[in-house]
Amino acid sequence: MNYSMFSWFGYFMNFEDRIKVIADAGFEEAMISWEDEFEPWALKKEEFPELVRKNGLEITNIHAPFIGYNDIWESSRMEIQPKLKVFKDYLKDCQAFEIPAMVMHTCDLDEFQPDLDKGRAFFSELADAAEKYSVDLAVENVSRQHLLSYLLEQIDAPRFGMCYDSSHDFLEEQNCGRILKKYKQRIKALHLSDNDFQADRHWIPGEGEIPLDEVMAEILTVPTITTISYEVLANEAWQEKEPRDFARAVLHSLAVIDGKPRQK
């Protein structure tokens, strides 16, 4: 089993220094956000892959930027075409930089009235592009999980699946592991972290209340999952400590021993 960590984890540092922290902690892979970084350390996203690999890490996936996901379900076909092209270009980037998967959201937090046909048409075209470029497309279980469930039922494509985020899943009582149990065979990416059931904390596993031993038990029944990936943020207490200590604590928070999960 390999272990991966998201490149932004709550410490204000330049991109390569954050990657070095992840590598020095003992991770084999990193997840990266696919958008340029700006002041005080400007860096184009196209430079990320080389920096990650120079530090001895593989790239698990990219995360597409947050660019008005509600439009997917509301805008007309003509209006949504520029955004569809942007996401297709991200998938093409994955092929160009030999990155195996892209993560994206279904919707934003704002209230809206989704048109299911529009959403299905948009994600169906992206699923076709994912097949074309031989890249997995992992749609994250953010708010309104029924939309992701709908997409997973409607789009039966080998490269199309779910990014399972444990912190998002345990914020609403009606969710709490249901989408994981029903669609775990469709998992293409993982965002593992903890919270207190009150807010999307993205704490280190073990710092909150999520039954991550049960979550891991489900995940480990899927033989295609070979990387355990953390999307975590250092809280105020951790930010007073060294980032490498934080990353090491993340790495050791969930252990797979003899094929079984153990939360430390």
Coordinates of C-alpha atoms in Angstrom, one line a residue, residues 3-114:
Y3 CA 0.5 6.7 1.0
S4 CA -0.2 10.1 -0.5
M5 CA -0.8 13.6 0.9
F6 CA -2.4 16.7 -0.6
S7 CA 0.2 19.4 -1.4
W8 CA -1.6 22.1 0.6
F9 CA -1.9 21.2 4.2
G10 CA -2.2 24.4 6.1
Y11 CA 1.3 25.8 6.4
F12 CA 2.2 29.0 4.5
M13 CA 5.2 27.7 2.5
N14 CA 6.2 27.6 -1.1
F15 CA 5.2 24.7 -3.3
E16 CA 8.5 22.8 -3.4
D17 CA 9.1 23.2 0.4
R18 CA 5.7 21.6 1.0
I19 CA 6.5 18.8 -1.4
K20 CA 9.8 18.2 0.4
V21 CA 7.9 18.0 3.8
I22 CA 5.7 15.3 2.3
A23 CA 8.6 13.4 0.9
D24 CA 10.7 13.7 4.1
A25 CA 7.8 12.4 6.1
G26 CA 7.9 9.1 4.2
F27 CA 5.1 9.4 1.7
E28 CA 5.4 7.8 -1.7
E29 CA 3.0 10.1 -3.5
A30 CA 1.4 13.6 -3.5
M31 CA -1.9 15.1 -4.7
I32 CA -1.7 18.5 -6.3
S33 CA -4.1 21.3 -7.0
W34 CA -4.1 22.1 -10.7
E35 CA -3.9 25.9 -10.7
D36 CA -1.1 28.4 -10.6
E37 CA 0.3 29.7 -7.4
F38 CA 0.8 33.4 -6.9
E39 CA 2.6 35.9 -4.6
P40 CA 4.8 35.7 -2.8
W41 CA 6.0 32.5 -4.6
A42 CA 4.5 32.6 -8.1
L43 CA 4.7 29.3 -9.9
K44 CA 2.9 27.9 -12.9
K45 CA 1.0 24.7 -12.5
E46 CA 2.9 23.1 -15.4
E47 CA 6.0 23.3 -13.2
F48 CA 4.5 21.2 -10.4
P49 CA 5.0 17.7 -11.9
E50 CA 8.7 18.0 -12.3
L51 CA 9.2 19.4 -8.8
V52 CA 7.1 16.6 -7.3
R53 CA 9.1 13.9 -9.1
K54 CA 12.4 15.6 -8.4
N55 CA 11.7 15.0 -4.8
G56 CA 11.1 11.3 -5.3
L57 CA 7.3 11.3 -5.2
E58 CA 4.7 10.1 -7.7
I59 CA 1.6 12.1 -8.5
T60 CA -1.6 10.5 -7.3
N61 CA -4.0 12.9 -9.0
I62 CA -4.7 16.6 -9.7
H63 CA -7.6 18.5 -8.1
A64 CA -9.4 20.8 -10.6
P65 CA -10.0 24.4 -9.4
F66 CA -13.2 25.6 -7.8
I67 CA -14.7 27.4 -10.8
G68 CA -18.5 27.6 -10.4
Y69 CA -19.7 24.0 -10.4
N70 CA -23.3 25.0 -10.0
D71 CA -23.2 26.3 -13.6
I72 CA -22.9 22.7 -14.7
W73 CA -26.4 22.0 -13.6
E74 CA -28.0 25.4 -14.5
S75 CA -26.4 26.8 -17.7
S76 CA -27.5 26.1 -21.2
R77 CA -25.4 23.8 -23.4
M78 CA -24.0 26.8 -25.3
E79 CA -23.2 28.7 -22.1
I80 CA -21.4 25.8 -20.5
Q81 CA -19.2 24.9 -23.5
P82 CA -16.2 27.1 -22.4
K83 CA -16.2 25.5 -18.9
L84 CA -16.5 22.0 -20.5
K85 CA -13.5 22.8 -22.6
V86 CA -11.5 23.9 -19.5
F87 CA -12.2 20.6 -17.8
K88 CA -11.4 18.6 -20.9
D89 CA -8.1 20.5 -21.1
Y90 CA -7.3 19.5 -17.5
L91 CA -7.8 15.8 -18.5
K92 CA -5.6 16.4 -21.5
D93 CA -3.0 17.9 -19.1
C94 CA -3.1 14.7 -17.1
Q95 CA -2.2 12.7 -20.1
A96 CA 0.6 15.1 -21.1
F97 CA 2.2 15.0 -17.6
E98 CA 1.5 11.3 -17.0
I99 CA -0.9 11.9 -14.1
P100 CA -3.4 9.1 -13.7
A101 CA -6.5 10.9 -12.4
M102 CA -8.3 14.1 -11.9
V103 CA -10.6 15.0 -9.0
M104 CA -13.4 17.5 -9.3
H105 CA -16.6 18.5 -7.5
T106 CA -20.3 18.1 -8.4
C107 CA -21.5 21.5 -7.2
D108 CA -20.8 24.5 -5.0
L109 CA -22.1 25.2 -1.5
D110 CA -24.6 27.9 -2.7
E111 CA -28.2 27.0 -3.0
F112 CA -29.4 26.2 -6.6
Q113 CA -31.9 24.3 -8.6
P114 CA -30.1 21.5 -10.5

